[in-house]
Amino acid sequence: MLPGIGVFGTGPVVKVLVPILRENGFKIEAIWSKILQDAQAAAKELAVPFFTDKIDDVLLRRDVDLIFVLCSPNLHAQISVKALGIGKHIVCDKPAGLNQVDALKMVRAGQYYPTLISVINHSFRFLPAFLHMKKKLEENYLVSPMTLIDIRIQCGSLFGDIDTFDWKCDDTMGGGALNLIGSHIIDLVTFLTNQKAVRVHGIVKAFTKHTHKIKGIRQITAPDFCAFQMELQNGVLVTTTINSHTVGSTFQQEIMICSSTAHLVVRGGDLLGRKGDKNAEEVIYLDVEDLKCPLPNSFLPKTFIKGLCKMVSALREAFLPVNEKAGWIKEPVCSAANFEDGLYVQAVLAAIRESSQTRQWVKVSIMTEQPDKNELLSAVVRRTAISMS
């Protein structure tokens, strides 16, 4: 029997996710928002029977066994840790919390309750094009050793659909291109190559300070542009540019992995490759699969939504009776990003921000234990300085 679901958040991802969950047979039992009126409006729009602005009202419901944490990052750790502690499965949005301190709390909770599903919503891992790319890499399509990964993301404004100033406008609250898109890219590189970054160099900029709806005293501090390089454990260089200044443009992505003799590239949802003396790229996978469920109009990329559909399908399979009876409930979602992956992503994000401030290469340092209060205060001061620079 599929678990009942409690959803934290009422944003665009929630409005896309709920129809996908229902199409896969899940029942959404409750929805939460920090503002009660928002929870009520979302519950009415999405036909959810219960709404609240109190966290425990969702977590303690007996008909809720799977929690989707899709609210602001400052609440990710609080909700996830508490939910795991009372035996609920967790799917948490990216990035894992606000920083490594939050992510480490989530890691510890996940380790303490290993039988529960605890994953991060990096849905690109489930996109067919990337699964085929990973397989081709494992089959040695590149022939010679990998040398370079070049990633370019272009999209419209990250703030165009926001009516009032909220966390997505504030860098210190988890908003902006680096957190919302860069976190996906950092995770995807590790998923495809099984390699992690050892040092980074980057620049993070908040060019847009106001929009026609967000104006006055408060300014947008969340970055709308970032470019960074990552040196992986095997010496491969990753170059990434995320640009949200393409006016009226839809989401475009190009992820190219190169060797001296061949390359693989995902453009949108298609995978192409070229090697040897071939004059043109060959089509390895063409994304012609239609989404099976009706979705509301959304600015979210089609590739993200399709990956989300595939991830939800994997979750459904995980909870089928045959898996529960056999005791391998996690097997269908074993390729999903876990909380340890979320901690690594936070470490890379922190290093990129520091590099943007110092204009130097910065070593990626993954936290293994909680810092003392003085270290936490210093980290907050550095983060604030970076967001204001």
Coordinates of C-alpha atoms in Angstrom, one line a residue:
M1 CA 0.0 0.0 0.0
L2 CA 1.4 3.4 -1.0
P3 CA 2.0 5.8 1.9
G4 CA 0.0 8.9 2.5
I5 CA 1.8 12.1 1.7
G6 CA 2.3 15.4 3.6
V7 CA 3.6 18.3 1.6
F8 CA 5.5 21.3 3.1
G9 CA 5.3 24.2 0.7
T10 CA 2.9 25.8 -1.8
G11 CA 5.2 27.0 -4.5
P12 CA 5.4 26.1 -8.2
V13 CA 7.2 22.8 -7.6
V14 CA 4.3 21.7 -5.3
K15 CA 1.7 22.6 -7.9
V16 CA 3.5 20.5 -10.5
L17 CA 4.3 17.6 -8.1
V18 CA 0.8 16.9 -6.7
P19 CA -0.7 15.9 -10.1
I20 CA 2.4 13.7 -10.7
L21 CA 2.0 12.0 -7.3
R22 CA -1.8 11.4 -7.9
E23 CA -1.0 9.9 -11.3
N24 CA 1.2 7.4 -9.6
G25 CA -1.4 6.4 -7.1
F26 CA -0.3 8.4 -4.1
K27 CA -2.8 10.2 -1.9
I28 CA -1.9 13.7 -0.6
E29 CA -3.3 14.0 2.9
A30 CA -2.1 17.3 4.1
I31 CA -0.3 20.5 3.0
W32 CA 1.5 23.1 5.1
S33 CA 2.5 26.7 4.5
K34 CA 4.1 29.3 6.9
I35 CA 1.1 31.5 6.1
L36 CA -2.3 29.8 6.8
Q37 CA -4.1 31.6 4.0
D38 CA -1.6 30.3 1.5
A39 CA -2.0 26.8 2.8
Q40 CA -5.8 27.1 2.5
A41 CA -5.6 28.5 -1.1
A42 CA -3.2 25.7 -2.1
A43 CA -5.4 23.0 -0.5
K44 CA -8.4 24.3 -2.4
E45 CA -6.6 24.5 -5.7
L46 CA -5.0 21.1 -5.3
A47 CA -7.9 19.3 -3.6
V48 CA -6.0 18.4 -0.5
P49 CA -8.3 17.6 2.5
F50 CA -6.2 19.2 5.3
F51 CA -4.1 22.4 5.5
T52 CA -2.2 24.0 8.3
D53 CA 0.5 26.5 9.3
K54 CA 1.8 24.2 12.1
I55 CA 4.6 21.7 11.3
D56 CA 3.6 19.1 13.9
D57 CA 0.0 19.0 12.5
V58 CA 1.3 17.4 9.4
L59 CA 4.2 15.3 10.9
L60 CA 2.0 13.7 13.6
R61 CA -0.9 12.6 11.3
R62 CA -1.3 8.9 11.3
D63 CA -2.2 8.8 7.6
V64 CA 1.0 10.5 6.6
D65 CA 4.1 8.4 6.2
L66 CA 6.0 10.2 3.4
I67 CA 7.0 13.8 3.7
F68 CA 7.9 16.2 0.8
V69 CA 9.9 19.2 2.1
L70 CA 9.5 21.8 -0.5
C71 CA 9.5 25.0 1.6
S72 CA 12.3 27.5 2.3
P73 CA 15.7 26.0 2.9
N74 CA 15.9 27.4 6.5
L75 CA 13.3 24.8 7.5
H76 CA 14.7 21.8 5.6
A77 CA 16.8 20.4 8.5
Q78 CA 14.2 21.1 11.2
I79 CA 11.4 19.3 9.4
S80 CA 13.5 16.4 8.0
V81 CA 15.2 15.6 11.3
K82 CA 12.0 15.7 13.2
A83 CA 10.1 13.6 10.6
L84 CA 12.8 10.9 10.5
G85 CA 12.7 10.8 14.3
I86 CA 9.1 9.8 14.3
G87 CA 9.4 7.3 11.5
K88 CA 8.5 9.2 8.3
H89 CA 10.2 8.9 4.9
I90 CA 11.6 12.1 3.5
V91 CA 12.1 13.7 0.1
C92 CA 13.7 17.1 0.6
D93 CA 14.1 19.8 -2.0
K94 CA 17.6 21.1 -3.0
P95 CA 19.8 22.3 -1.6
A96 CA 19.9 20.4 1.8
G97 CA 19.2 23.3 4.2
L98 CA 21.0 26.6 4.3
N99 CA 24.5 25.4 4.8
Q100 CA 26.7 22.5 5.9
V101 CA 25.5 22.7 9.5
D102 CA 22.0 22.0 8.4
A103 CA 23.0 19.3 6.0
L104 CA 25.1 17.5 8.6
K105 CA 22.1 17.4 11.0
M106 CA 20.2 15.7 8.2
V107 CA 23.0 13.3 7.5
R108 CA 23.1 12.3 11.1
A109 CA 19.4 11.7 11.3
G110 CA 19.4 9.7 8.1
Q111 CA 22.2 7.5 9.4
Y112 CA 20.3 7.0 12.7
Y113 CA 17.2 5.7 10.8
P114 CA 18.7 3.7 7.9
T115 CA 15.6 1.8 7.1
L116 CA 13.8 5.1 6.1
I117 CA 14.0 6.7 2.7
S118 CA 15.8 10.0 2.9
V119 CA 16.7 11.6 -0.4
I120 CA 17.3 15.0 -2.0
N121 CA 15.2 16.2 -4.9
H122 CA 17.9 16.2 -7.6
S123 CA 15.5 15.0 -10.3
F124 CA 18.1 15.3 -13.1
R125 CA 19.5 12.0 -11.9
F126 CA 16.3 10.4 -13.3
L127 CA 16.2 12.2 -16.6
P128 CA 16.6 9.5 -19.3
A129 CA 19.2 11.5 -21.3
F130 CA 21.5 11.6 -18.3
L131 CA 20.9 7.9 -17.5
H132 CA 22.0 7.1 -21.0
M133 CA 25.0 9.4 -20.8
K134 CA 26.1 7.7 -17.6
K135 CA 25.8 4.3 -19.3
K136 CA 27.8 5.4 -22.3
L137 CA 30.5 6.7 -20.0
E138 CA 30.6 3.3 -18.3
E139 CA 30.8 1.6 -21.7
N140 CA 33.9 3.8 -22.5
Y141 CA 32.2 5.7 -25.4
L142 CA 34.9 8.4 -25.0
V143 CA 37.7 5.9 -25.7
S144 CA 40.4 8.0 -24.2
P145 CA 40.3 9.6 -20.7
M146 CA 37.9 12.3 -19.9
T147 CA 39.4 15.8 -20.0
L148 CA 36.8 18.5 -19.7
I149 CA 33.1 18.9 -18.8
D150 CA 31.5 22.1 -20.1
I151 CA 28.1 23.1 -18.8
R152 CA 25.9 26.0 -20.0
I153 CA 22.5 26.9 -18.6
Q154 CA 20.4 29.7 -19.9
C155 CA 16.9 30.7 -18.6
G156 CA 14.6 33.7 -18.0
S157 CA 14.5 35.7 -14.9
L158 CA 14.4 33.8 -11.6
F159 CA 12.3 36.6 -10.0
G160 CA 9.8 37.4 -12.8
D161 CA 6.9 35.4 -11.2
I162 CA 7.5 36.5 -7.7
D163 CA 4.9 39.1 -6.5
T164 CA 6.5 40.0 -3.1
F165 CA 9.9 39.7 -1.6
D166 CA 10.5 36.2 -0.2
W167 CA 13.3 33.7 0.5
K168 CA 14.0 33.2 -3.2
C169 CA 15.1 36.8 -3.4
D170 CA 17.6 36.5 -0.5
D171 CA 21.0 34.8 -1.0
T172 CA 21.3 34.1 2.8
M173 CA 17.9 32.4 2.8
G174 CA 18.8 30.0 -0.1
G175 CA 17.6 31.8 -3.1
G176 CA 19.3 32.5 -6.4
A177 CA 20.9 30.8 -9.4
L178 CA 23.8 29.2 -7.5
N179 CA 21.6 27.4 -5.0
L180 CA 18.6 26.6 -7.1
I181 CA 20.3 25.6 -10.3
G182 CA 24.0 25.3 -9.4
S183 CA 23.2 22.7 -6.7
H184 CA 21.7 20.5 -9.5
I185 CA 24.8 20.8 -11.6
I186 CA 27.2 20.0 -8.8
D187 CA 25.2 16.9 -7.9
L188 CA 24.8 15.8 -11.6
V189 CA 28.6 15.9 -12.2
T190 CA 29.2 13.5 -9.4
F191 CA 26.3 11.3 -10.5
L192 CA 27.7 11.0 -14.0
T193 CA 31.4 10.7 -13.2
N194 CA 31.6 9.3 -9.7
Q195 CA 34.0 12.1 -9.0
K196 CA 33.9 14.9 -6.5
A197 CA 35.4 18.4 -6.6
V198 CA 38.6 19.0 -4.7
R199 CA 38.8 22.8 -5.4
V200 CA 36.7 25.5 -7.1
H201 CA 37.0 28.9 -8.5
G202 CA 33.9 31.0 -9.2
I203 CA 32.1 34.3 -9.5
V204 CA 28.6 34.9 -8.2
K205 CA 26.7 38.1 -9.1
A206 CA 23.3 39.6 -8.2
F207 CA 22.8 42.0 -11.1
T208 CA 19.0 42.4 -10.6
K209 CA 18.2 44.4 -7.5
H210 CA 14.6 45.2 -8.2
T211 CA 11.7 44.1 -10.5
H212 CA 8.5 45.8 -11.4
K213 CA 6.9 44.0 -8.4
I214 CA 9.8 44.0 -6.0
K215 CA 10.9 47.5 -5.4
G216 CA 11.5 50.0 -2.6
I217 CA 13.8 49.7 0.3
R218 CA 14.4 45.9 0.1
Q219 CA 16.8 44.8 -2.6
I220 CA 17.2 41.4 -4.2
T221 CA 20.5 39.8 -3.0
A222 CA 20.1 36.4 -4.6
P223 CA 22.5 35.9 -7.5
D224 CA 21.0 35.7 -11.0
F225 CA 24.3 34.8 -12.6
C226 CA 27.2 32.6 -11.7
A227 CA 30.2 31.0 -13.4
F228 CA 32.4 28.5 -11.7
Q229 CA 35.1 25.9 -12.3
M230 CA 35.6 22.7 -10.4
E231 CA 38.7 20.5 -10.4
L232 CA 37.6 16.9 -9.8
Q233 CA 39.5 14.2 -8.0
N234 CA 40.8 12.7 -11.3
G235 CA 42.0 16.1 -12.5
V236 CA 39.1 16.7 -14.9
L237 CA 38.1 20.3 -15.2
V238 CA 34.4 21.3 -15.0
T239 CA 33.3 24.7 -16.3
T240 CA 29.8 26.0 -15.6
T241 CA 27.9 29.1 -16.6
I242 CA 24.4 29.8 -15.3
N243 CA 22.8 32.8 -16.9
S244 CA 19.2 33.9 -16.1
H245 CA 19.3 37.0 -18.2
T246 CA 18.0 35.6 -21.5
V247 CA 14.8 37.7 -21.8
G248 CA 11.8 35.7 -22.8
S249 CA 13.9 32.6 -23.2
T250 CA 12.9 29.1 -22.1
F251 CA 15.2 26.9 -20.1
Q252 CA 18.2 25.7 -22.2
Q253 CA 20.9 23.3 -21.0
E254 CA 24.0 21.9 -22.6
I255 CA 26.1 19.4 -20.7
M256 CA 29.1 18.3 -22.7
I257 CA 31.7 15.7 -21.6
C258 CA 34.9 15.6 -23.7
S259 CA 38.0 13.5 -24.2
S260 CA 40.7 14.0 -26.8
T261 CA 38.9 11.7 -29.2
A262 CA 35.2 12.0 -28.5
H263 CA 32.4 13.8 -26.7
L264 CA 28.9 13.2 -25.3
V265 CA 26.4 16.1 -25.0
V266 CA 23.0 16.4 -23.5
R267 CA 21.0 19.3 -25.1
G268 CA 17.6 19.7 -23.5
G269 CA 16.5 16.1 -23.1
D270 CA 18.4 14.6 -26.0
L271 CA 21.8 12.8 -25.9
L272 CA 24.2 13.1 -28.8
G273 CA 27.8 11.9 -29.3
R274 CA 30.7 12.1 -31.7
K275 CA 33.9 10.2 -31.9
G276 CA 36.7 9.3 -34.2
D277 CA 36.5 10.6 -37.8
K278 CA 32.7 11.0 -37.9
N279 CA 31.6 14.2 -39.6
A280 CA 28.5 14.8 -37.4
E281 CA 27.1 14.0 -34.1
E282 CA 25.1 10.8 -33.8
V283 CA 21.7 10.7 -31.9
I284 CA 22.1 8.3 -29.0
Y285 CA 18.8 9.2 -27.3
L286 CA 16.0 11.4 -28.5
D287 CA 13.5 12.7 -25.9
V288 CA 10.1 12.0 -27.6
E289 CA 8.3 10.6 -24.5
D290 CA 5.3 12.7 -23.5
L291 CA 4.4 13.4 -19.9
K292 CA 1.6 11.1 -18.8
C293 CA -0.2 13.4 -16.4
P294 CA -1.9 16.8 -16.8
L295 CA 0.2 19.6 -15.4
P296 CA -0.6 23.3 -14.7
N297 CA 1.2 26.0 -16.7
S298 CA 4.6 26.4 -15.1
F299 CA 7.9 28.1 -15.8
L300 CA 9.7 25.1 -14.5
P301 CA 11.9 23.4 -17.2
K302 CA 10.4 20.4 -19.0
T303 CA 13.6 18.4 -18.3
F304 CA 13.2 19.1 -14.5
I305 CA 9.5 18.0 -14.6
K306 CA 10.3 14.9 -16.6
G307 CA 13.0 14.0 -14.1
L308 CA 10.5 14.6 -11.3
C309 CA 8.0 12.2 -12.9
K310 CA 10.7 9.5 -13.2
M311 CA 11.7 10.0 -9.5
V312 CA 8.1 9.7 -8.3
S313 CA 7.7 6.5 -10.4
A314 CA 10.8 5.1 -8.6
L315 CA 9.3 6.1 -5.2
R316 CA 6.1 4.3 -6.1
E317 CA 8.0 1.1 -7.0
A318 CA 9.9 1.4 -3.7
F319 CA 6.6 1.1 -1.8
L320 CA 5.1 -1.8 -3.7
P321 CA 4.3 -4.8 -1.5
V322 CA 6.9 -7.0 -3.1
N323 CA 9.7 -4.6 -2.1
E324 CA 8.4 -4.0 1.4
K325 CA 8.1 -7.8 2.0
A326 CA 11.6 -8.5 0.6
G327 CA 13.0 -5.7 2.8
W328 CA 14.7 -3.8 0.0
I329 CA 12.4 -0.8 -0.1
K330 CA 15.3 1.6 -0.9
E331 CA 16.4 -0.3 -4.0
P332 CA 14.3 1.5 -6.6
V333 CA 15.6 4.9 -5.4
C334 CA 19.2 3.9 -4.8
S335 CA 20.3 6.2 -7.6
A336 CA 18.7 9.2 -5.9
A337 CA 20.8 11.8 -4.1
N338 CA 21.0 11.1 -0.4
F339 CA 21.7 13.4 2.5
E340 CA 25.4 12.7 2.2
D341 CA 25.3 14.0 -1.3
G342 CA 23.4 17.0 -0.1
L343 CA 26.2 17.7 2.4
Y344 CA 28.8 17.5 -0.3
V345 CA 26.8 19.9 -2.5
Q346 CA 26.7 22.4 0.4
A347 CA 30.4 22.2 0.8
V348 CA 31.0 23.0 -2.9
L349 CA 28.4 25.9 -2.8
A350 CA 30.2 27.4 0.3
A351 CA 33.6 27.1 -1.5
I352 CA 32.2 28.8 -4.6
R353 CA 30.9 31.7 -2.6
E354 CA 34.2 32.1 -0.8
S355 CA 36.1 32.0 -4.1
S356 CA 33.7 34.7 -5.5
Q357 CA 34.7 36.9 -2.5
T358 CA 38.5 36.2 -2.5
R359 CA 38.9 35.8 -6.2
Q360 CA 41.1 32.7 -5.5
W361 CA 40.8 28.9 -5.9
V362 CA 39.3 27.5 -2.7
K363 CA 39.6 23.9 -1.4
V364 CA 36.3 22.0 -0.9
S365 CA 36.1 21.1 2.7
I366 CA 33.2 18.8 3.9
M367 CA 32.2 19.2 7.5
T368 CA 32.4 16.1 9.6
E369 CA 31.3 17.6 13.0
Q370 CA 29.3 20.5 14.2
P371 CA 31.3 23.8 14.6
D372 CA 31.2 25.7 17.9
K373 CA 29.2 28.9 18.2
N374 CA 32.1 31.3 17.3
E375 CA 32.7 29.4 14.1
L376 CA 29.0 29.6 13.3
L377 CA 29.0 33.3 13.9
S378 CA 32.1 33.8 11.7
A379 CA 30.4 31.8 8.9
V380 CA 27.2 34.0 9.1
V381 CA 29.3 37.2 8.9
R382 CA 31.2 35.8 5.8
R383 CA 28.0 34.8 4.1
T384 CA 26.4 38.2 4.7
A385 CA 29.5 39.9 3.4
I386 CA 29.5 37.8 0.2
S387 CA 25.8 38.5 -0.4
M388 CA 26.4 42.2 -0.1
S389 CA 29.5 42.3 -2.3

